[in-house]
PDB file of C-alpha atoms in Angstrom:
ATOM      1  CA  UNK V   1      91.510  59.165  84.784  1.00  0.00           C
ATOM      2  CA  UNK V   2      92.368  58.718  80.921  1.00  0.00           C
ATOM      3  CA  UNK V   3      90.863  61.982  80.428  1.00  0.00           C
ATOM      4  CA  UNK V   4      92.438  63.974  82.993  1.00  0.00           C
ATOM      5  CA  UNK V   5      95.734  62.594  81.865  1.00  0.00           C
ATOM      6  CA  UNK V   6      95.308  63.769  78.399  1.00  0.00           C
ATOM      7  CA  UNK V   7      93.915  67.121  79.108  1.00  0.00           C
ATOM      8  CA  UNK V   8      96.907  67.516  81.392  1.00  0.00           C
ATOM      9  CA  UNK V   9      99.602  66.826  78.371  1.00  0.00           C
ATOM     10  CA  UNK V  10      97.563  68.847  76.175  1.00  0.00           C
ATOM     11  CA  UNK V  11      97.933  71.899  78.149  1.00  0.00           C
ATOM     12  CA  UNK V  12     101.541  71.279  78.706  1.00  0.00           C
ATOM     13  CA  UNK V  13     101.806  71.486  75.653  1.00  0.00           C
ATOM     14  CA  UNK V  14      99.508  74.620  74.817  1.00  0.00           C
ATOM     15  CA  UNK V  15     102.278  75.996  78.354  1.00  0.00           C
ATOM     16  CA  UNK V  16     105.265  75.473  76.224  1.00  0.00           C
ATOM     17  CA  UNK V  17     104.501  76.540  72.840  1.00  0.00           C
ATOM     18  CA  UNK V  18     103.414  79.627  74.659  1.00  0.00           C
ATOM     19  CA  UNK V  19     106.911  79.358  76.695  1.00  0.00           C
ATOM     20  CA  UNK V  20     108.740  78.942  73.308  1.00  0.00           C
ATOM     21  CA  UNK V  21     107.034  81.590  71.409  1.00  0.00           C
ATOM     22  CA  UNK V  22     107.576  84.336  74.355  1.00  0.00           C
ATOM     23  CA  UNK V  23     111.457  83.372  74.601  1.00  0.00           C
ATOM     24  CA  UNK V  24     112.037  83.431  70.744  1.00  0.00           C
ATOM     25  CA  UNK V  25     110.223  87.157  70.879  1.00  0.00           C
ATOM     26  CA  UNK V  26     112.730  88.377  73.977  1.00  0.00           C
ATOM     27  CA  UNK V  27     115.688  86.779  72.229  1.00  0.00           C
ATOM     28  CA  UNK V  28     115.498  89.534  69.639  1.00  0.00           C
ATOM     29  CA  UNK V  29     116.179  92.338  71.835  1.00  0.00           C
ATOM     30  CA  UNK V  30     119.596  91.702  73.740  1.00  0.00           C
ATOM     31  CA  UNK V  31     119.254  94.519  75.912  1.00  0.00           C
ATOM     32  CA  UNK V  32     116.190  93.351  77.901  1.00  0.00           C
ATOM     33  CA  UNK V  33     117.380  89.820  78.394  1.00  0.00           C
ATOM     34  CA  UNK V  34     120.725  91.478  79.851  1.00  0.00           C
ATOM     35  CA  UNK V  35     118.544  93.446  82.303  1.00  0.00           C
ATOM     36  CA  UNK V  36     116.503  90.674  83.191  1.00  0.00           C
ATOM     37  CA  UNK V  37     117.612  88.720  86.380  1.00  0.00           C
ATOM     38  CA  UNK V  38     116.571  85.038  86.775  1.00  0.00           C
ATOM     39  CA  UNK V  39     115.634  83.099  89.805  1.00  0.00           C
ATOM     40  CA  UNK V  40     114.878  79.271  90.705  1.00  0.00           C
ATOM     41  CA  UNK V  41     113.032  78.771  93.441  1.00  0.00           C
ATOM     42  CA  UNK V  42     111.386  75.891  95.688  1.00  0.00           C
ATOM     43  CA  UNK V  43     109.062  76.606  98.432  1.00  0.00           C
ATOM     44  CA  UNK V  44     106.640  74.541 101.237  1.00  0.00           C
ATOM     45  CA  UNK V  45     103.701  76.276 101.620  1.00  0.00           C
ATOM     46  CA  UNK V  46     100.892  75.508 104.773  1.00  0.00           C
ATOM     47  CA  UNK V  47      97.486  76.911 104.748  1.00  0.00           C
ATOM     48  CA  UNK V  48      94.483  75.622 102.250  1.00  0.00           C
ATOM     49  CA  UNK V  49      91.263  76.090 100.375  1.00  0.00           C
ATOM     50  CA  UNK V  50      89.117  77.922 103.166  1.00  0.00           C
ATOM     51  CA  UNK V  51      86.392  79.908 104.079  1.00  0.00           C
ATOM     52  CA  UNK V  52      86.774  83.772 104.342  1.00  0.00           C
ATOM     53  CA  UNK V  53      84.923  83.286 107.769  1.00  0.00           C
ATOM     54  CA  UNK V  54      84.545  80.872 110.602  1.00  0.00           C
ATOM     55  CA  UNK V  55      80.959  80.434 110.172  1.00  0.00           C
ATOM     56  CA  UNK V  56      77.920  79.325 112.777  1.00  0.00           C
ATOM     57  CA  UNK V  57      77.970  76.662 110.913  1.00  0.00           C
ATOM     58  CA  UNK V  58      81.984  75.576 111.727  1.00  0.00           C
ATOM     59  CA  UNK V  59      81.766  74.464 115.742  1.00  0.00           C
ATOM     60  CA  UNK V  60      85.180  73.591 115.793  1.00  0.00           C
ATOM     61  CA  UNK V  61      88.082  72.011 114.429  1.00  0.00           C
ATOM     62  CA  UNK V  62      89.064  67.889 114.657  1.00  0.00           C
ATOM     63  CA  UNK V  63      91.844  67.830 112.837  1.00  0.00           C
ATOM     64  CA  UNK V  64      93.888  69.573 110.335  1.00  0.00           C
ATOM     65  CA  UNK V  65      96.211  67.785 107.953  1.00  0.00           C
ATOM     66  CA  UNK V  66      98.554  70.160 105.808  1.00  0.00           C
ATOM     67  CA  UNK V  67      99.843  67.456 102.314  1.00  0.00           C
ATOM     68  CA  UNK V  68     102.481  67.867 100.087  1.00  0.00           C
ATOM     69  CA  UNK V  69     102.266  71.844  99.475  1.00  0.00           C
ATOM     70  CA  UNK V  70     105.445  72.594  97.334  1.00  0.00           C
ATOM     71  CA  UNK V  71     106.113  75.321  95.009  1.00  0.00           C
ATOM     72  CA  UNK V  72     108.546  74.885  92.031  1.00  0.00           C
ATOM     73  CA  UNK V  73     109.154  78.688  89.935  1.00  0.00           C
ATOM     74  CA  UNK V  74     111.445  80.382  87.160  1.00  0.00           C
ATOM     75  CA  UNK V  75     110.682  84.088  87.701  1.00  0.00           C
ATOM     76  CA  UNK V  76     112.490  87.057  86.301  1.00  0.00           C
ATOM     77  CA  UNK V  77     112.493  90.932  87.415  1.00  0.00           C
ATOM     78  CA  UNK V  78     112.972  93.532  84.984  1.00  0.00           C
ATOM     79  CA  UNK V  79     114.769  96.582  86.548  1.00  0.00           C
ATOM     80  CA  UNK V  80     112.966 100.287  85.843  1.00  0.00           C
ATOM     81  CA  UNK V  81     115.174 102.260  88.221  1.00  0.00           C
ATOM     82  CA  UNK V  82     117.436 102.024  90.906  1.00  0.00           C
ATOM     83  CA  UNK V  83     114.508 100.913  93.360  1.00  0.00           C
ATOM     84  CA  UNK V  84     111.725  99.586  91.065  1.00  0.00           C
ATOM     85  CA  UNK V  85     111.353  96.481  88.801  1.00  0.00           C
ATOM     86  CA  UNK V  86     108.975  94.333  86.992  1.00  0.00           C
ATOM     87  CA  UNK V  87     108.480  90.957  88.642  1.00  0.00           C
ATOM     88  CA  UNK V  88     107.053  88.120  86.696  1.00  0.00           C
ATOM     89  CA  UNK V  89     107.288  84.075  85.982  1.00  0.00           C
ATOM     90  CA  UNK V  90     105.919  81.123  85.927  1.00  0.00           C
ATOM     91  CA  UNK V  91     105.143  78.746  89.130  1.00  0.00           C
ATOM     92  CA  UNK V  92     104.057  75.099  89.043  1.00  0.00           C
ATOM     93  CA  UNK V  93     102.256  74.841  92.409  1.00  0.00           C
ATOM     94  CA  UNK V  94     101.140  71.334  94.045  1.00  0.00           C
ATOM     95  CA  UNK V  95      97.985  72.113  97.141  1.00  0.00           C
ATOM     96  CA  UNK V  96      96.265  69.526  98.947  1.00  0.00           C
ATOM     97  CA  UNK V  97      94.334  69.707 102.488  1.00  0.00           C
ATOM     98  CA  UNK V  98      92.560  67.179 104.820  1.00  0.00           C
ATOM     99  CA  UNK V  99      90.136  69.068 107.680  1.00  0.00           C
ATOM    100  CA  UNK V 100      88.130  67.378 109.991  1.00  0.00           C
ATOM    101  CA  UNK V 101      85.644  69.770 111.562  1.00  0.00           C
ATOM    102  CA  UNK V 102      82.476  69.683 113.867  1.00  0.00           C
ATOM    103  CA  UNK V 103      79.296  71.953 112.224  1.00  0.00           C
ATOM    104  CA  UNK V 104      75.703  72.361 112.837  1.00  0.00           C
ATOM    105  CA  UNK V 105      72.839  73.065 110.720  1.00  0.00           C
ATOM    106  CA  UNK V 106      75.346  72.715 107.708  1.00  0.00           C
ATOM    107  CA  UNK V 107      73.837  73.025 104.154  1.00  0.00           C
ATOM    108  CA  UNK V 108      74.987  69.966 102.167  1.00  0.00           C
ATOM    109  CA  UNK V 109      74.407  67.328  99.718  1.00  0.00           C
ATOM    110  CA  UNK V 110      75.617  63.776  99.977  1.00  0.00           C
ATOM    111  CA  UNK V 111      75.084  60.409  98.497  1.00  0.00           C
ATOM    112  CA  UNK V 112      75.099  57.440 101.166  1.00  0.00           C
ATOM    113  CA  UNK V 113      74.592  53.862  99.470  1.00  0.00           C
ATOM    114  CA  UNK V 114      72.796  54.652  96.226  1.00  0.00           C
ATOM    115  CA  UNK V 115      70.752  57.434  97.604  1.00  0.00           C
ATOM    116  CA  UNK V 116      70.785  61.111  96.672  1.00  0.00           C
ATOM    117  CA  UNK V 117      70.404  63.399  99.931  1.00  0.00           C
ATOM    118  CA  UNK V 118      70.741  66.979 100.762  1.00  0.00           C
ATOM    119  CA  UNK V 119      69.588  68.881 103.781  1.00  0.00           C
ATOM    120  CA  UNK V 120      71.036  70.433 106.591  1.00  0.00           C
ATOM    121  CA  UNK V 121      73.508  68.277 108.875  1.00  0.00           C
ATOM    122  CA  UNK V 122      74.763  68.339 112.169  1.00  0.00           C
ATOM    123  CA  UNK V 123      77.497  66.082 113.464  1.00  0.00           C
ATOM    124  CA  UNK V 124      81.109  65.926 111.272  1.00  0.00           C
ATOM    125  CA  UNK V 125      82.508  66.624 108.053  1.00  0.00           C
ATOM    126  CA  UNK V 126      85.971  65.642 106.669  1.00  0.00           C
ATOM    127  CA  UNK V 127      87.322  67.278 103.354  1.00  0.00           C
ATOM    128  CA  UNK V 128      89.688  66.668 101.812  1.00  0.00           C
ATOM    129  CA  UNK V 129      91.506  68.430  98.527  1.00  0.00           C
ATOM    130  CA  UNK V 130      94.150  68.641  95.806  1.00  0.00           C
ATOM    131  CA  UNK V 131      95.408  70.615  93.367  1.00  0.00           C
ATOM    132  CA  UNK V 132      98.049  71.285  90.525  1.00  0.00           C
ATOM    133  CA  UNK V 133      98.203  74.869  89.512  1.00  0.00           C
ATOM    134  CA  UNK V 134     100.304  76.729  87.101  1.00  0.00           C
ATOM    135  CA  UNK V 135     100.513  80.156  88.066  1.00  0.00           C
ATOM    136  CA  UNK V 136     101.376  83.541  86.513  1.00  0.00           C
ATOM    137  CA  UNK V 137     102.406  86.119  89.084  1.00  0.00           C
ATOM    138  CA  UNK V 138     102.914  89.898  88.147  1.00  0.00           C
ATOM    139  CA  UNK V 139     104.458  91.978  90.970  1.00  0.00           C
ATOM    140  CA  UNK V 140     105.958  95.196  91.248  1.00  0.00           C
ATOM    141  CA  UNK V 141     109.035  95.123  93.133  1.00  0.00           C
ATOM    142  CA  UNK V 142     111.091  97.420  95.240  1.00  0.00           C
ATOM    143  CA  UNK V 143     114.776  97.081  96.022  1.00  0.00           C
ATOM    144  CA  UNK V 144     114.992  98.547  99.797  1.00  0.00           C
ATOM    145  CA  UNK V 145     119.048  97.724  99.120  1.00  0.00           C
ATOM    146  CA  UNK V 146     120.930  94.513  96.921  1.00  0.00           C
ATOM    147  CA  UNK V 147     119.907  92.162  99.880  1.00  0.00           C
ATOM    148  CA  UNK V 148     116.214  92.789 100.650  1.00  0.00           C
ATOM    149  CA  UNK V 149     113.336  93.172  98.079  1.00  0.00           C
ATOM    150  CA  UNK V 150     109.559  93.705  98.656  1.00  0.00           C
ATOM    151  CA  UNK V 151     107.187  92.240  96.070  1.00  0.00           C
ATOM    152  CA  UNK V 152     103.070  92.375  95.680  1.00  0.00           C
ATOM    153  CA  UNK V 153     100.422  92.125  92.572  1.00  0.00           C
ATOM    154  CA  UNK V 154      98.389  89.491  91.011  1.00  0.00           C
ATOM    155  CA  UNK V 155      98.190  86.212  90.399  1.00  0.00           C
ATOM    156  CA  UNK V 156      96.129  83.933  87.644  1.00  0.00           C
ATOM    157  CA  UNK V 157      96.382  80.190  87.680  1.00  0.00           C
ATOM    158  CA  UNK V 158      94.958  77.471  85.974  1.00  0.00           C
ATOM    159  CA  UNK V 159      94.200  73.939  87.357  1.00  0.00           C
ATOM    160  CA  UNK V 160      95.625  71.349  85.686  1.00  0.00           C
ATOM    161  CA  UNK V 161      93.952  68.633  88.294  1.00  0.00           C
ATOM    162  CA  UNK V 162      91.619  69.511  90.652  1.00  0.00           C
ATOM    163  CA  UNK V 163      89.815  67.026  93.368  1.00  0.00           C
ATOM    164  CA  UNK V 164      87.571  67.943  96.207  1.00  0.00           C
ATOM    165  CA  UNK V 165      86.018  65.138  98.200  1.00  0.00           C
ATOM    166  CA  UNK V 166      84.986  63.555 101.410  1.00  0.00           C
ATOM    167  CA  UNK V 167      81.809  62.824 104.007  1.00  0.00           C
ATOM    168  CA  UNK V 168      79.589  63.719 106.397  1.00  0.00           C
ATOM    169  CA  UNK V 169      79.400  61.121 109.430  1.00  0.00           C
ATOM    170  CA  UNK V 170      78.695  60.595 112.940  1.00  0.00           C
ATOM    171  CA  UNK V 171      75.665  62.960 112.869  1.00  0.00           C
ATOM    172  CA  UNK V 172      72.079  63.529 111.715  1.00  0.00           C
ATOM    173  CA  UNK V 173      70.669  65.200 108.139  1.00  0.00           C
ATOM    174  CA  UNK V 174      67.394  66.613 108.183  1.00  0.00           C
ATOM    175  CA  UNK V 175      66.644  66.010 104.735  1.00  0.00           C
ATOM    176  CA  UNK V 176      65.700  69.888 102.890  1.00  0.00           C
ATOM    177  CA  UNK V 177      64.853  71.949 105.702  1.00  0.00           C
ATOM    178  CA  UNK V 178      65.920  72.360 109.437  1.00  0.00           C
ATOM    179  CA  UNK V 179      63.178  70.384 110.378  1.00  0.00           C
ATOM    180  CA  UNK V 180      62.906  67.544 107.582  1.00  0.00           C
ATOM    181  CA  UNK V 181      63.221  63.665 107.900  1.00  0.00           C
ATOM    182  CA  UNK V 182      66.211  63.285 110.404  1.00  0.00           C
ATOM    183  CA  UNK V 183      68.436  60.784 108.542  1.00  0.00           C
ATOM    184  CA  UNK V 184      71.180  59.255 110.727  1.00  0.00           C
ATOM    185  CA  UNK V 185      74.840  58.836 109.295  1.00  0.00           C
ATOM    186  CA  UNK V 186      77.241  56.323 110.678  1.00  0.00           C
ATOM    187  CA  UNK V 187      81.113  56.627 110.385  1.00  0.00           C
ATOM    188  CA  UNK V 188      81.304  53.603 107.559  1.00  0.00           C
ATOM    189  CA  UNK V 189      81.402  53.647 103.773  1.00  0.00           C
ATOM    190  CA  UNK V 190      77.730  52.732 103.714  1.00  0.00           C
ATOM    191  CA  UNK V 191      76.226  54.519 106.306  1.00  0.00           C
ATOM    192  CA  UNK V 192      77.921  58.306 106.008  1.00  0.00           C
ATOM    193  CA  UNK V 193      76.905  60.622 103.401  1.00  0.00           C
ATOM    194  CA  UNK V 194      79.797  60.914 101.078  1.00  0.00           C
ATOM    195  CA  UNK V 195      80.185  64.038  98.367  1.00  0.00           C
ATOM    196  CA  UNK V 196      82.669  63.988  94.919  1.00  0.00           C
ATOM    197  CA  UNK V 197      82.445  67.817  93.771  1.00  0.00           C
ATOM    198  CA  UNK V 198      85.707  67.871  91.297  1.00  0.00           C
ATOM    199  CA  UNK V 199      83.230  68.665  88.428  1.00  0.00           C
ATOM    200  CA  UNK V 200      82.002  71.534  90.070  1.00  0.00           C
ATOM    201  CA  UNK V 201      85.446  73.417  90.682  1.00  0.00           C
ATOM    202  CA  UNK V 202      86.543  76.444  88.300  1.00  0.00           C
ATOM    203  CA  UNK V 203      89.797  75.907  86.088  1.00  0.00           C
ATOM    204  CA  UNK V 204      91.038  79.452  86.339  1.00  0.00           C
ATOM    205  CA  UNK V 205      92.084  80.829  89.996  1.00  0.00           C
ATOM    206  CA  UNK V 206      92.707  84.290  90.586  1.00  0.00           C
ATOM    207  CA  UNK V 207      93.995  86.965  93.709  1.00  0.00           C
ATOM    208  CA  UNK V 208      96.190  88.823  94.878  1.00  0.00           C
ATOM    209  CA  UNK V 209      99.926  87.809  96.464  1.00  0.00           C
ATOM    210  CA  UNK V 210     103.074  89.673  98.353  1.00  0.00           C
ATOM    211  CA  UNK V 211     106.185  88.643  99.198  1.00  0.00           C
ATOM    212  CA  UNK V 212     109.707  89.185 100.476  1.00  0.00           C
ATOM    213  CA  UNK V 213     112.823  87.976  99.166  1.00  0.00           C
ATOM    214  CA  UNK V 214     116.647  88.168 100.965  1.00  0.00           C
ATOM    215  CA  UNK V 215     119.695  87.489  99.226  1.00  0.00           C
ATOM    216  CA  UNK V 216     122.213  86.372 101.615  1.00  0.00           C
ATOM    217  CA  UNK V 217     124.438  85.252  99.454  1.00  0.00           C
ATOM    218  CA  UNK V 218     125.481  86.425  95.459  1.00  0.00           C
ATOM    219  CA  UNK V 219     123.846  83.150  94.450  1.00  0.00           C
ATOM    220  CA  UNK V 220     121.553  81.781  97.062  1.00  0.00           C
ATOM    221  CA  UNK V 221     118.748  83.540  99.069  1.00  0.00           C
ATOM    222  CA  UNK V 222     115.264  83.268 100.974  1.00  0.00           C
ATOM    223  CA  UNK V 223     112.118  83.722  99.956  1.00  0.00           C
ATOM    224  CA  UNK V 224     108.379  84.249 102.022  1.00  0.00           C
ATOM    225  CA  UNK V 225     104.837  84.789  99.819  1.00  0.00           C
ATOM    226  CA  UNK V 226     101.137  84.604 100.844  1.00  0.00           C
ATOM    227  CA  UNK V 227      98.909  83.910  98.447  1.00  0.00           C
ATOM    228  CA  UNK V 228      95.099  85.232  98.810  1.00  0.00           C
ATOM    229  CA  UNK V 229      92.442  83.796  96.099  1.00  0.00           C
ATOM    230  CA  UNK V 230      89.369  86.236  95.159  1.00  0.00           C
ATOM    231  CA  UNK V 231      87.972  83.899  93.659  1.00  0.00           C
ATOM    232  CA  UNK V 232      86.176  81.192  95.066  1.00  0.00           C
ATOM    233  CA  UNK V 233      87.192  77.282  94.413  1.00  0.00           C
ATOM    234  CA  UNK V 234      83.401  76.435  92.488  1.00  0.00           C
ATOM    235  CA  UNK V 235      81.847  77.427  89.939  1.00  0.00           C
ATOM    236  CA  UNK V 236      79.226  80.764  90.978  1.00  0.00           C
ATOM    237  CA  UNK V 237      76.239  78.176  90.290  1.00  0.00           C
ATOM    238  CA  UNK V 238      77.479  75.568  92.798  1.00  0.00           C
ATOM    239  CA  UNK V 239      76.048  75.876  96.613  1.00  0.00           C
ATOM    240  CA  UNK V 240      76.865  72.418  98.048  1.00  0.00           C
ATOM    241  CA  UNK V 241      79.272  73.973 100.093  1.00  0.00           C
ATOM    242  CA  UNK V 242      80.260  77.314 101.522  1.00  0.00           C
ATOM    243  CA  UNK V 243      82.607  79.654  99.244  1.00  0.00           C
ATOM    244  CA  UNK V 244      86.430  78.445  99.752  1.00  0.00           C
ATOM    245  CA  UNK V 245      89.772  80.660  98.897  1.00  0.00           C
ATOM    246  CA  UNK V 246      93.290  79.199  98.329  1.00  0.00           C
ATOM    247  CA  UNK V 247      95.247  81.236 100.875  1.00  0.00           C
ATOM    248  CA  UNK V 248      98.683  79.679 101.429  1.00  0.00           C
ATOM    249  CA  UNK V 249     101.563  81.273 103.239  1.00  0.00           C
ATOM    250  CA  UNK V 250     104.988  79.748 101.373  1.00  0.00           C
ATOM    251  CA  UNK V 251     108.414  79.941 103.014  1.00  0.00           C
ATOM    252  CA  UNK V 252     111.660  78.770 100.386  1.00  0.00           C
ATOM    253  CA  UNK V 253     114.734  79.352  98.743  1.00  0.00           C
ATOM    254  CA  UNK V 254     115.782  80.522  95.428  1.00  0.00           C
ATOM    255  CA  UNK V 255     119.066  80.949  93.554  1.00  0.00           C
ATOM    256  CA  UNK V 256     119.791  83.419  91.427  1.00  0.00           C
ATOM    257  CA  UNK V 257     121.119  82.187  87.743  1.00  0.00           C
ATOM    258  CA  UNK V 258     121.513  85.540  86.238  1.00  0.00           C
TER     259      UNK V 258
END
């Protein structure tokens, strides 16, 4: 936890040197910072780290449990023409996600007491997930008129704390192939197969994003943005678990400071 910690403060402070350095470059030429207009905004955002695809595997759904999804931004768009502008910023993004589902023949790997298994299961899983991202966005926007405004591009982010965990339980593994040792798992600590894979997730996050933003008022306005990752949550070597996206949809509000 000690480590996390410091690796988080360290990057903060990698963010705002960065931050510092970009402002002190932009404060030299007065006529793009009087172009520029600033926004402020807070969104919720539902959806999660999933599959592309409803596998075979996925029988159906127990539960799903959307956390704490919040989105807190300073963004800036940089006018070209009447229509057209530069969209950009910087977005600190909270994610977490608790699914319960029902699978068969699902490829896994799980530790239950002090044994190491992995096999293919049948029966339940439950994840569950967080994350703290800081994001870059760039968009290209376009002005329909002063109240409306259509925005799509990229997105990188880097984790600043990732965690992806949970268990397999009320089932049977057949331990390496379909018709290995059938292991039963209970629904205790103890007797389920539980998994850790936080060491296995990438730090960088990448995809693609759109969104629409309505000014209803000369200060205050409306925002909607989905957010689809290209990149899968693990690292390319890790196959524990099926390849997972962050796709959010995020609804909010922003106010205009310049």
């Amino acid at each position: 936890m000690v480590r996390v910690k410091n690796w988080t403060i360290e990057s903060m402070r990698y963010f705002w040197i960065i931050a510092v350095t970009v402002l002190t470059a932009l404060s030299g030429h007065s006529t793009v910072l009087d172009s520029l207009r600033f926004d402020a905004r807070l969104g919720y955002a539902l959806g999660g780290t999933l599959p592309t695809h409803m596998g075979n595997e996925i029988r159906g759904i127990n539960g799903y449990y959307p956390g704490l999804n919040f989105t807190v931004a300073a963004e800036a768009s940089y006018p070209i023409d009447k229509h057209w502008s530069i969209h950009s910023g910087l977005r600190f993004e909270l994610g977490s996600m608790d699914v319960d589902s029902r699978v068969k023949n699902y490829d896994i790997e799980v530790v239950r007491g002090e044994e190491s298994l992995k096999g293919i299961f049948n029966g339940n899983v439950r994840i569950k997930t967080t994350q703290r991202r800081l994001t870059l966005p760039i968009q290209a926007a376009y002005n329909i008129n002063q109240k409306l405004t259509l925005r799509g591009g990229m997105f990188m982010g880097w984790l600043m704390n990732r965690k992806f965990w949970g268990w397999a339980y009320d089932g049977y593994l057949r331990e390496g192939t379909p018709v290995g040792p059938k292991i039963e798992m209970g629904t205790e600590p103890g007797d389920r197969g539980d998994f850790d894979f936080d060491a296995n997730m990438r730090h960088m996050q990448w995809g693609i994003d759109a969104g629409v933003d309505w000014q209803f008022h000369r200060r205050w306005g409306a925002f909607a943005e989905l957010t689809y990752g290209l990149g899968g949550l693990f690292k390319s070597d890790f196959h524990s678990v099926q390849t997972l996206r962050p796709i959010y949809g995020t609804i909010g509000i922003l106010y205009r400071i310049k």
